[in-house]
Amino acid sequence: MQEHLPGATTSLPTRGESPDRLFQRMEEARREDADWRGGKLAAYVYHAEEELLGIAQRAYAAFFSENGVAPNAFPSLHRFETEVVAMTAGLLHGSGAVGNMTSGGTESILLAVKTYRDLARAQNRVAGTPEIVMPATAHFAFNKAAHYFGLKVVRTPIGSGFRADLKALESAISGNTVLLVGSAPDYSFGIVDPIRSMAGLAEERGIPLHVDACLGGFLLPFAKKLGYPIPDFDLGIPGVASISADVHKYGFAAKGASVILYRQPDVYGHQTFEFSDWPTGLYSSPTISGTRPGGAIAAAWAVMNYLGEEGYLRLASRTMHTARALMEGISRIPGLHVWGEPDAAIFGYGSRSMDIRAVAQEMSRRGWHVNGMADPPGIHITVTPAHEPTVTEYLQDLAMAAESAFGTQPVGNNETATYS
Ligand SMILES: *Cc1c(COP(=O)(O)O)cnc(C)c1O
């Protein structure tokens, strides 16, 4: 938080404010916020349509006060969570898989890392610091988890086309490796790792493989049904031990909703924390959060049932269509290149002949909310149905931005990033 935000209140008001004044102030406060409805924001909000948003909001408000920490007190939330987990397992070919809803992808990943650390401990498998082996493109939440829980992360270099390199992963595995991670897709390039080969490697070495499908869990299964060439990535592959999928991304639920799933109940058992040595007695908690917002659980359940397979197929079609149109359009602009061959609707692009940062600056000037990429330098977009109406305008502005940057020097135009 900023300590010295200009004009910020520094103390609790003595008297409460009127609702009118309060909401007026909140509307004023958000004046500079990104316009996520208008299709000019490149990340953070997965917006599809107003009616769907209304369903999520109504469900969230209906269970605003209920607390997911107490399934006994709120059997409704227990039912919603159980059904969201089961529906997600069905989607990801994990019949019989067990798990929980969590507050988001980060919590799902934290839990997976903690679970495999504790599993390795219980099996007395490693003598040194437990290690996670993963391609350099895996999400930083695994590093966060390793930092919190005392593990070490080994990020392996990626190969040509920004694809994970199986050989590099193989040689990074040591006697201390407790977890292998693959992404479906990765956040940076939107590429699905070779999960089938990685699962084979994991089985061969007796190491669990977690698939981070936080981004793709609610998009790839539908894109595949629509005929897009999506590689296998889920619990349908025997060597995949667990998977995380965010309902608050392409599941279009309210924020605060992800699912973590394990193939084996005894592995899942290591996720739960139990404690009884305090005045209240036994406390058993499967997730990191104690109190859990009932609204997020209810909204995820409501949205999944409201959309159904038909609704998700319709939204996946719009999402994939829009992403393809943007990628093709960008590739046709002289000097610009999409990095690799993205499998889903998230991608980065850059240039080998001009300074992409100058292009980004011009796009910002033209009113687009631009996200940057560091290595290789580029521009990054998470495509949603909200971008459908702005494809033509985006590409026109981008062509002009590229023209205005013509003659600038490219920055670090390496095709194989190093991430050292
Ligand atoms: C978003 C994301 C995460 C983290 O999820 P949060 O919901 O932001 O905590 C992890 N992995 C991938 C690939 C993601 O896209």
Tab-separated table of C-alpha atoms and ligand atoms in Angstrom:
chain	number	residue	atom	x	y	z
A	1	MET	CA	0.000	0.000	0.000
A	2	GLN	CA	1.083	3.575	-0.605
A	3	GLU	CA	1.807	5.292	2.681
A	4	HIS	CA	1.398	8.803	1.321
A	5	LEU	CA	-1.347	8.683	-1.273
A	6	PRO	CA	-2.139	12.351	-2.001
A	7	GLY	CA	-5.493	13.390	-0.556
A	8	ALA	CA	-6.090	10.043	1.165
A	9	THR	CA	-8.021	9.944	4.444
A	10	THR	CA	-5.707	9.143	7.335
A	11	SER	CA	-8.217	8.418	10.093
A	12	LEU	CA	-11.614	6.857	10.685
A	13	PRO	CA	-14.314	9.550	10.385
A	14	THR	CA	-15.853	10.509	13.747
A	15	ARG	CA	-19.363	10.345	12.336
A	16	GLY	CA	-20.534	7.996	9.656
A	17	GLU	CA	-21.363	9.324	6.220
A	18	SER	CA	-24.683	9.221	4.404
A	19	PRO	CA	-25.025	6.413	1.850
A	20	ASP	CA	-25.550	8.987	-0.919
A	21	ARG	CA	-22.332	10.801	-0.187
A	22	LEU	CA	-20.482	7.522	0.344
A	23	PHE	CA	-21.420	6.030	-3.004
A	24	GLN	CA	-20.815	9.328	-4.734
A	25	ARG	CA	-17.277	9.294	-3.330
A	26	MET	CA	-16.757	5.710	-4.486
A	27	GLU	CA	-17.891	6.581	-8.003
A	28	GLU	CA	-15.452	9.489	-7.973
A	29	ALA	CA	-12.676	7.196	-6.736
A	30	ARG	CA	-13.128	4.795	-9.646
A	31	ARG	CA	-13.084	7.477	-12.349
A	32	GLU	CA	-9.510	6.593	-13.305
A	33	ASP	CA	-10.090	2.809	-13.180
A	34	ALA	CA	-9.662	0.741	-16.323
A	35	ASP	CA	-12.823	0.357	-18.406
A	36	TRP	CA	-13.088	-3.444	-18.481
A	37	ARG	CA	-16.459	-3.475	-20.228
A	38	GLY	CA	-15.168	-1.545	-23.222
A	39	GLY	CA	-12.685	-4.152	-24.459
A	40	LYS	CA	-9.623	-1.957	-23.950
A	41	LEU	CA	-8.203	-3.706	-20.885
A	42	ALA	CA	-5.647	-6.461	-21.602
A	43	ALA	CA	-6.042	-8.594	-18.424
A	44	TYR	CA	-7.547	-8.964	-14.929
A	45	VAL	CA	-11.280	-9.052	-15.787
A	46	TYR	CA	-12.956	-11.924	-17.622
A	47	HIS	CA	-16.102	-10.288	-18.893
A	48	ALA	CA	-18.514	-11.928	-21.282
A	49	GLU	CA	-22.030	-10.502	-21.113
A	50	GLU	CA	-24.211	-8.380	-18.818
A	51	GLU	CA	-26.840	-11.041	-18.157
A	52	LEU	CA	-24.199	-13.531	-16.988
A	53	LEU	CA	-22.609	-10.860	-14.796
A	54	GLY	CA	-26.045	-10.236	-13.275
A	55	ILE	CA	-26.430	-13.940	-12.388
A	56	ALA	CA	-23.055	-13.995	-10.638
A	57	GLN	CA	-23.834	-10.778	-8.760
A	58	ARG	CA	-27.277	-12.006	-7.680
A	59	ALA	CA	-25.893	-15.335	-6.428
A	60	TYR	CA	-23.016	-13.589	-4.654
A	61	ALA	CA	-25.393	-11.160	-2.924
A	62	ALA	CA	-27.791	-13.971	-1.950
A	63	PHE	CA	-25.007	-15.742	-0.037
A	64	PHE	CA	-23.151	-12.585	0.960
A	65	SER	CA	-23.118	-13.323	4.700
A	66	GLU	CA	-22.808	-17.102	4.728
A	67	ASN	CA	-19.417	-18.559	5.643
A	68	GLY	CA	-17.837	-21.484	3.820
A	69	VAL	CA	-15.696	-22.313	6.861
A	70	ALA	CA	-18.656	-24.157	8.440
A	71	PRO	CA	-20.243	-26.802	6.217
A	72	ASN	CA	-22.415	-27.945	9.142
A	73	ALA	CA	-23.957	-24.528	9.609
A	74	PHE	CA	-24.332	-23.944	5.861
A	75	PRO	CA	-25.137	-27.213	4.090
A	76	SER	CA	-26.074	-25.083	1.057
A	77	LEU	CA	-22.470	-23.952	0.584
A	78	HIS	CA	-21.231	-27.471	1.261
A	79	ARG	CA	-23.495	-28.714	-1.524
A	80	PHE	CA	-22.459	-25.934	-3.927
A	81	GLU	CA	-18.757	-26.582	-3.309
A	82	THR	CA	-19.138	-30.342	-3.664
A	83	GLU	CA	-21.013	-29.890	-6.931
A	84	VAL	CA	-18.586	-27.300	-8.353
A	85	VAL	CA	-15.702	-29.683	-7.555
A	86	ALA	CA	-17.538	-32.632	-9.135
A	87	MET	CA	-18.562	-30.686	-12.254
A	88	THR	CA	-14.978	-29.461	-12.694
A	89	ALA	CA	-13.643	-32.999	-12.233
A	90	GLY	CA	-16.055	-34.180	-14.921
A	91	LEU	CA	-14.857	-31.467	-17.278
A	92	LEU	CA	-11.218	-32.443	-16.698
A	93	HIS	CA	-11.658	-36.217	-17.080
A	94	GLY	CA	-11.186	-36.823	-13.376
A	95	SER	CA	-14.072	-39.042	-12.349
A	96	GLY	CA	-13.410	-39.939	-8.717
A	97	ALA	CA	-11.041	-37.012	-8.213
A	98	VAL	CA	-11.307	-35.150	-4.914
A	99	GLY	CA	-10.530	-31.598	-3.892
A	100	ASN	CA	-11.838	-28.201	-2.878
A	101	MET	CA	-12.862	-24.802	-4.014
A	102	THR	CA	-10.264	-22.187	-3.082
A	103	SER	CA	-10.007	-18.412	-3.231
A	104	GLY	CA	-8.070	-18.475	-6.506
A	105	GLY	CA	-5.287	-20.000	-8.559
A	106	THR	CA	-2.638	-18.924	-6.081
A	107	GLU	CA	-4.344	-20.696	-3.170
A	108	SER	CA	-4.855	-23.829	-5.299
A	109	ILE	CA	-1.146	-23.831	-6.165
A	110	LEU	CA	-0.054	-23.111	-2.576
A	111	LEU	CA	-2.148	-26.086	-1.463
A	112	ALA	CA	-0.737	-28.423	-4.109
A	113	VAL	CA	2.841	-27.532	-3.148
A	114	LYS	CA	2.128	-27.984	0.570
A	115	THR	CA	0.410	-31.308	-0.144
A	116	TYR	CA	3.348	-32.758	-2.099
A	117	ARG	CA	5.881	-31.477	0.434
A	118	ASP	CA	3.965	-33.244	3.191
A	119	LEU	CA	3.456	-36.368	1.077
A	120	ALA	CA	7.223	-36.608	0.480
A	121	ARG	CA	7.825	-36.073	4.203
A	122	ALA	CA	5.359	-38.809	5.106
A	123	GLN	CA	7.072	-41.156	2.658
A	124	ASN	CA	10.487	-40.139	3.958
A	125	ARG	CA	11.477	-39.629	0.347
A	126	VAL	CA	13.911	-36.729	0.389
A	127	ALA	CA	16.910	-36.025	2.561
A	128	GLY	CA	17.569	-32.415	1.524
A	129	THR	CA	15.407	-29.392	0.718
A	130	PRO	CA	12.432	-30.587	-1.341
A	131	GLU	CA	12.484	-29.306	-4.922
A	132	ILE	CA	9.918	-28.370	-7.564
A	133	VAL	CA	11.009	-28.870	-11.189
A	134	MET	CA	9.161	-26.885	-13.852
A	135	PRO	CA	9.632	-25.072	-17.168
A	136	ALA	CA	10.677	-21.414	-16.899
A	137	THR	CA	7.210	-20.413	-18.099
A	138	ALA	CA	5.354	-21.813	-15.057
A	139	HIS	CA	3.465	-19.303	-12.916
A	140	PHE	CA	5.332	-17.436	-10.189
A	141	ALA	CA	2.780	-18.686	-7.642
A	142	PHE	CA	4.916	-21.855	-7.423
A	143	ASN	CA	7.869	-19.713	-6.339
A	144	LYS	CA	5.615	-17.983	-3.824
A	145	ALA	CA	4.556	-21.390	-2.488
A	146	ALA	CA	8.163	-22.601	-2.346
A	147	HIS	CA	9.140	-19.441	-0.487
A	148	TYR	CA	6.301	-19.825	2.021
A	149	PHE	CA	6.746	-23.543	2.586
A	150	GLY	CA	10.522	-23.967	2.433
A	151	LEU	CA	11.031	-25.650	-0.931
A	152	LYS	CA	13.423	-24.904	-3.755
A	153	VAL	CA	12.325	-24.205	-7.341
A	154	VAL	CA	14.282	-25.357	-10.380
A	155	ARG	CA	13.087	-23.526	-13.507
A	156	THR	CA	14.331	-25.204	-16.670
A	157	PRO	CA	15.073	-23.319	-19.916
A	158	ILE	CA	12.421	-23.495	-22.606
A	159	GLY	CA	13.172	-24.675	-26.122
A	160	SER	CA	12.435	-23.327	-29.578
A	161	GLY	CA	9.000	-21.826	-30.136
A	162	PHE	CA	8.913	-21.043	-26.396
A	163	ARG	CA	7.929	-24.665	-25.715
A	164	ALA	CA	8.913	-26.591	-22.612
A	165	ASP	CA	12.001	-28.766	-23.149
A	166	LEU	CA	11.485	-32.302	-21.873
A	167	LYS	CA	15.214	-33.087	-21.832
A	168	ALA	CA	15.909	-30.048	-19.668
A	169	LEU	CA	13.179	-31.117	-17.241
A	170	GLU	CA	14.506	-34.645	-17.162
A	171	SER	CA	18.039	-33.603	-16.297
A	172	ALA	CA	16.812	-31.183	-13.606
A	173	ILE	CA	15.136	-33.960	-11.613
A	174	SER	CA	17.141	-34.938	-8.544
A	175	GLY	CA	16.724	-37.116	-5.486
A	176	ASN	CA	15.102	-34.125	-3.786
A	177	THR	CA	12.429	-33.518	-6.438
A	178	VAL	CA	8.962	-33.804	-4.900
A	179	LEU	CA	6.922	-32.200	-7.675
A	180	LEU	CA	6.904	-31.688	-11.425
A	181	VAL	CA	4.734	-28.871	-12.819
A	182	GLY	CA	3.256	-28.312	-16.255
A	183	SER	CA	1.019	-25.481	-17.475
A	184	ALA	CA	-2.106	-25.662	-19.612
A	185	PRO	CA	-1.465	-23.097	-20.916
A	186	ASP	CA	1.304	-20.958	-19.433
A	187	TYR	CA	0.445	-17.331	-18.722
A	188	SER	CA	3.213	-15.728	-20.773
A	189	PHE	CA	2.903	-17.394	-24.190
A	190	GLY	CA	-0.385	-19.297	-23.862
A	191	ILE	CA	1.254	-22.580	-24.805
A	192	VAL	CA	0.173	-25.938	-23.369
A	193	ASP	CA	3.204	-27.872	-22.079
A	194	PRO	CA	3.759	-31.429	-23.419
A	195	ILE	CA	1.739	-32.846	-20.524
A	196	ARG	CA	1.555	-36.375	-21.946
A	197	SER	CA	5.364	-36.685	-22.166
A	198	MET	CA	5.801	-34.955	-18.827
A	199	ALA	CA	3.350	-37.390	-17.230
A	200	GLY	CA	5.347	-40.286	-18.680
A	201	LEU	CA	8.523	-38.826	-17.208
A	202	ALA	CA	6.801	-38.266	-13.855
A	203	GLU	CA	5.570	-41.862	-13.717
A	204	GLU	CA	8.945	-43.223	-14.721
A	205	ARG	CA	10.662	-41.279	-11.937
A	206	GLY	CA	7.905	-41.745	-9.349
A	207	ILE	CA	7.272	-38.027	-8.978
A	208	PRO	CA	3.795	-36.438	-8.931
A	209	LEU	CA	2.890	-34.085	-11.804
A	210	HIS	CA	0.650	-31.103	-11.093
A	211	VAL	CA	-0.988	-29.407	-14.075
A	212	ASP	CA	-1.599	-25.689	-13.661
A	213	ALA	CA	-4.770	-25.259	-15.710
A	214	CYS	CA	-5.767	-22.157	-13.756
A	215	LEU	CA	-6.047	-20.328	-17.053
A	216	GLY	CA	-7.131	-23.125	-19.368
A	217	GLY	CA	-9.296	-25.319	-17.160
A	218	PHE	CA	-12.547	-23.687	-18.235
A	219	LEU	CA	-11.514	-22.834	-21.807
A	220	LEU	CA	-9.456	-25.690	-23.298
A	221	PRO	CA	-12.063	-28.486	-22.833
A	222	PHE	CA	-14.635	-26.424	-24.745
A	223	ALA	CA	-12.161	-25.199	-27.375
A	224	LYS	CA	-11.264	-28.831	-27.989
A	225	LYS	CA	-14.945	-29.765	-28.410
A	226	LEU	CA	-15.232	-26.925	-30.909
A	227	GLY	CA	-12.493	-28.526	-32.998
A	228	TYR	CA	-9.426	-26.496	-31.998
A	229	PRO	CA	-6.295	-28.665	-31.873
A	230	ILE	CA	-5.823	-28.682	-28.098
A	231	PRO	CA	-3.247	-31.168	-26.779
A	232	ASP	CA	-4.334	-33.484	-23.937
A	233	PHE	CA	-3.583	-31.888	-20.601
A	234	ASP	CA	-5.881	-33.133	-17.842
A	235	LEU	CA	-6.647	-36.012	-15.462
A	236	GLY	CA	-7.472	-38.172	-18.484
A	237	ILE	CA	-3.695	-38.743	-18.632
A	238	PRO	CA	-2.828	-41.373	-15.989
A	239	GLY	CA	0.421	-39.686	-14.822
A	240	VAL	CA	-1.302	-36.405	-13.938
A	241	ALA	CA	-1.672	-36.403	-10.141
A	242	SER	CA	-3.513	-33.126	-9.661
A	243	ILE	CA	-4.822	-30.101	-11.516
A	244	SER	CA	-5.909	-26.561	-10.676
A	245	ALA	CA	-8.557	-24.640	-12.629
A	246	ASP	CA	-9.834	-21.123	-11.936
A	247	VAL	CA	-13.588	-20.633	-12.130
A	248	HIS	CA	-12.976	-16.891	-11.814
A	249	LYS	CA	-11.090	-16.781	-15.108
A	250	TYR	CA	-12.684	-18.467	-18.167
A	251	GLY	CA	-15.306	-20.004	-15.854
A	252	PHE	CA	-16.677	-16.407	-15.684
A	253	ALA	CA	-17.552	-16.706	-11.968
A	254	ALA	CA	-17.092	-13.981	-9.352
A	255	LYS	CA	-13.550	-13.450	-8.117
A	256	GLY	CA	-12.494	-15.747	-5.303
A	257	ALA	CA	-13.166	-19.081	-7.036
A	258	SER	CA	-10.733	-21.792	-8.121
A	259	VAL	CA	-10.738	-25.585	-7.909
A	260	ILE	CA	-7.917	-27.926	-6.843
A	261	LEU	CA	-8.359	-31.607	-7.733
A	262	TYR	CA	-6.330	-34.705	-6.839
A	263	ARG	CA	-6.602	-38.085	-8.517
A	264	GLN	CA	-5.992	-39.969	-5.248
A	265	PRO	CA	-7.886	-39.353	-1.999
A	266	ASP	CA	-4.874	-40.408	0.106
A	267	VAL	CA	-2.726	-37.737	-1.569
A	268	TYR	CA	-5.488	-35.161	-0.976
A	269	GLY	CA	-5.364	-36.187	2.690
A	270	HIS	CA	-2.033	-34.362	3.017
A	271	GLN	CA	-3.718	-31.084	2.101
A	272	THR	CA	-5.802	-30.930	5.286
A	273	PHE	CA	-4.439	-29.332	8.422
A	274	GLU	CA	-5.696	-30.664	11.738
A	275	PHE	CA	-5.133	-29.296	15.196
A	276	SER	CA	-6.754	-29.976	18.561
A	277	ASP	CA	-4.448	-28.608	21.241
A	278	TRP	CA	-6.346	-25.415	22.078
A	279	PRO	CA	-9.470	-24.605	24.117
A	280	THR	CA	-11.989	-25.009	21.265
A	281	GLY	CA	-10.856	-28.518	20.423
A	282	LEU	CA	-10.381	-30.232	17.069
A	283	TYR	CA	-10.046	-27.924	14.097
A	284	SER	CA	-9.742	-29.506	10.681
A	285	SER	CA	-9.220	-27.281	7.675
A	286	PRO	CA	-8.654	-28.442	4.096
A	287	THR	CA	-7.783	-25.030	2.622
A	288	ILE	CA	-5.580	-22.067	3.546
A	289	SER	CA	-8.406	-19.611	4.222
A	290	GLY	CA	-10.376	-19.941	7.441
A	291	THR	CA	-13.465	-17.836	6.817
A	292	ARG	CA	-14.518	-18.233	3.197
A	293	PRO	CA	-16.969	-15.928	1.402
A	294	GLY	CA	-20.194	-17.834	0.718
A	295	GLY	CA	-20.825	-15.459	-2.173
A	296	ALA	CA	-17.848	-16.683	-4.197
A	297	ILE	CA	-18.873	-20.326	-3.762
A	298	ALA	CA	-22.524	-19.635	-4.590
A	299	ALA	CA	-21.670	-17.482	-7.622
A	300	ALA	CA	-19.404	-20.178	-9.089
A	301	TRP	CA	-22.153	-22.766	-8.683
A	302	ALA	CA	-24.774	-20.439	-10.158
A	303	VAL	CA	-22.680	-19.428	-13.168
A	304	MET	CA	-21.716	-23.018	-14.007
A	305	ASN	CA	-25.324	-24.134	-13.873
A	306	TYR	CA	-26.584	-21.049	-15.695
A	307	LEU	CA	-24.163	-21.498	-18.594
A	308	GLY	CA	-24.025	-25.282	-18.779
A	309	GLU	CA	-21.958	-26.926	-21.487
A	310	GLU	CA	-23.896	-25.066	-24.169
A	311	GLY	CA	-23.145	-21.671	-22.654
A	312	TYR	CA	-19.464	-22.425	-22.129
A	313	LEU	CA	-19.156	-23.652	-25.719
A	314	ARG	CA	-20.722	-20.424	-26.972
A	315	LEU	CA	-18.362	-18.264	-24.878
A	316	ALA	CA	-15.302	-20.385	-25.732
A	317	SER	CA	-16.153	-20.004	-29.398
A	318	ARG	CA	-16.327	-16.218	-29.075
A	319	THR	CA	-13.117	-16.145	-27.018
A	320	MET	CA	-11.115	-18.362	-29.402
A	321	HIS	CA	-12.475	-16.596	-32.485
A	322	THR	CA	-11.521	-13.205	-31.103
A	323	ALA	CA	-8.050	-14.411	-30.064
A	324	ARG	CA	-7.387	-15.923	-33.510
A	325	ALA	CA	-8.565	-12.752	-35.258
A	326	LEU	CA	-6.221	-10.659	-33.112
A	327	MET	CA	-3.244	-12.990	-33.600
A	328	GLU	CA	-3.726	-13.182	-37.372
A	329	GLY	CA	-4.193	-9.433	-37.605
A	330	ILE	CA	-1.077	-8.729	-35.534
A	331	SER	CA	1.011	-11.137	-37.648
A	332	ARG	CA	-0.034	-9.242	-40.782
A	333	ILE	CA	1.302	-5.930	-39.439
A	334	PRO	CA	4.832	-5.413	-40.813
A	335	GLY	CA	7.464	-5.861	-38.088
A	336	LEU	CA	5.207	-7.479	-35.479
A	337	HIS	CA	5.243	-11.165	-34.486
A	338	VAL	CA	3.165	-13.277	-32.132
A	339	TRP	CA	5.567	-15.223	-29.867
A	340	GLY	CA	5.323	-18.963	-30.529
A	341	GLU	CA	2.105	-20.740	-31.456
A	342	PRO	CA	-0.373	-20.054	-28.659
A	343	ASP	CA	-2.904	-22.827	-27.968
A	344	ALA	CA	-5.510	-20.765	-26.162
A	345	ALA	CA	-6.586	-17.127	-25.985
A	346	ILE	CA	-3.630	-15.588	-24.203
A	347	PHE	CA	-0.480	-14.535	-26.009
A	348	GLY	CA	2.405	-12.129	-26.322
A	349	TYR	CA	3.835	-10.341	-29.337
A	350	GLY	CA	6.863	-8.269	-30.082
A	351	SER	CA	9.193	-7.132	-32.833
A	352	ARG	CA	12.576	-7.970	-34.262
A	353	SER	CA	12.812	-4.733	-36.214
A	354	MET	CA	11.564	-1.963	-33.916
A	355	ASP	CA	11.276	-1.003	-30.254
A	356	ILE	CA	8.078	-2.679	-29.061
A	357	ARG	CA	8.019	-0.315	-26.081
A	358	ALA	CA	7.452	2.593	-28.491
A	359	VAL	CA	4.523	0.659	-29.980
A	360	ALA	CA	3.150	0.052	-26.481
A	361	GLN	CA	3.455	3.720	-25.615
A	362	GLU	CA	1.551	4.762	-28.726
A	363	MET	CA	-1.186	2.193	-27.964
A	364	SER	CA	-1.521	3.624	-24.440
A	365	ARG	CA	-1.755	7.101	-25.894
A	366	ARG	CA	-4.600	5.840	-28.056
A	367	GLY	CA	-6.525	4.713	-24.968
A	368	TRP	CA	-5.613	1.012	-24.749
A	369	HIS	CA	-4.587	-0.487	-21.431
A	370	VAL	CA	-1.345	-2.197	-22.441
A	371	ASN	CA	0.421	-4.966	-20.515
A	372	GLY	CA	4.107	-5.485	-21.154
A	373	MET	CA	6.318	-8.565	-21.336
A	374	ALA	CA	9.927	-8.562	-20.188
A	375	ASP	CA	11.744	-11.425	-21.887
A	376	PRO	CA	11.339	-11.368	-24.824
A	377	PRO	CA	10.195	-7.742	-24.697
A	378	GLY	CA	6.613	-7.544	-25.867
A	379	ILE	CA	2.959	-6.803	-25.342
A	380	HIS	CA	0.704	-9.298	-23.613
A	381	ILE	CA	-3.059	-9.858	-23.983
A	382	THR	CA	-5.612	-12.059	-22.229
A	383	VAL	CA	-8.482	-12.267	-24.707
A	384	THR	CA	-12.099	-12.495	-23.509
A	385	PRO	CA	-15.455	-12.084	-25.245
A	386	ALA	CA	-15.316	-8.433	-24.122
A	387	HIS	CA	-12.649	-7.871	-26.805
A	388	GLU	CA	-14.858	-9.103	-29.640
A	389	PRO	CA	-16.235	-5.671	-30.602
A	390	THR	CA	-12.835	-3.937	-30.486
A	391	VAL	CA	-10.726	-6.252	-32.692
A	392	THR	CA	-10.855	-4.032	-35.796
A	393	GLU	CA	-10.182	-0.846	-33.848
A	394	TYR	CA	-7.294	-2.499	-31.974
A	395	LEU	CA	-5.641	-3.724	-35.165
A	396	GLN	CA	-6.062	-0.357	-36.894
A	397	ASP	CA	-4.503	1.476	-33.953
A	398	LEU	CA	-1.748	-1.126	-33.714
A	399	ALA	CA	-0.872	-0.767	-37.410
A	400	MET	CA	-0.557	2.992	-36.907
A	401	ALA	CA	1.416	2.553	-33.680
A	402	ALA	CA	3.826	0.199	-35.483
A	403	GLU	CA	4.181	2.690	-38.327
A	404	SER	CA	5.005	5.459	-35.865
A	405	ALA	CA	7.647	3.251	-34.211
A	406	PHE	CA	9.253	2.359	-37.540
A	407	GLY	CA	12.997	3.064	-37.474
A	408	THR	CA	13.403	2.626	-33.713
A	409	GLN	CA	15.899	0.006	-32.539
A	410	PRO	CA	14.568	-3.365	-31.371
A	411	VAL	CA	15.203	-4.310	-27.762
A	412	GLY	CA	16.643	-7.772	-27.008
A	413	ASN	CA	15.025	-9.627	-29.907
A	414	ASN	CA	15.966	-13.052	-28.620
A	415	GLU	CA	13.780	-15.870	-29.861
A	416	THR	CA	14.708	-18.230	-27.046
A	417	ALA	CA	14.347	-16.481	-23.755
A	418	THR	CA	16.731	-17.343	-20.929
A	419	TYR	CA	15.023	-16.256	-17.688
A	420	SER	CA	18.283	-16.416	-15.813
B	1	LIG	C1	-4.007	-16.639	-12.933
B	1	LIG	C2	-3.042	-17.733	-12.898
B	1	LIG	C3	-2.586	-18.248	-11.685
B	1	LIG	C4	-2.887	-17.593	-10.360
B	1	LIG	O1	-4.232	-17.435	-10.116
B	1	LIG	P1	-4.854	-16.258	-9.226
B	1	LIG	O2	-6.304	-16.556	-9.317
B	1	LIG	O3	-4.464	-14.956	-9.849
B	1	LIG	O4	-4.339	-16.389	-7.842
B	1	LIG	C5	-1.777	-19.352	-11.751
B	1	LIG	N1	-1.415	-19.912	-12.914
B	1	LIG	C6	-1.822	-19.421	-14.100
B	1	LIG	C7	-1.381	-20.071	-15.379
B	1	LIG	C8	-2.645	-18.309	-14.131
B	1	LIG	O5	-3.033	-17.787	-15.298
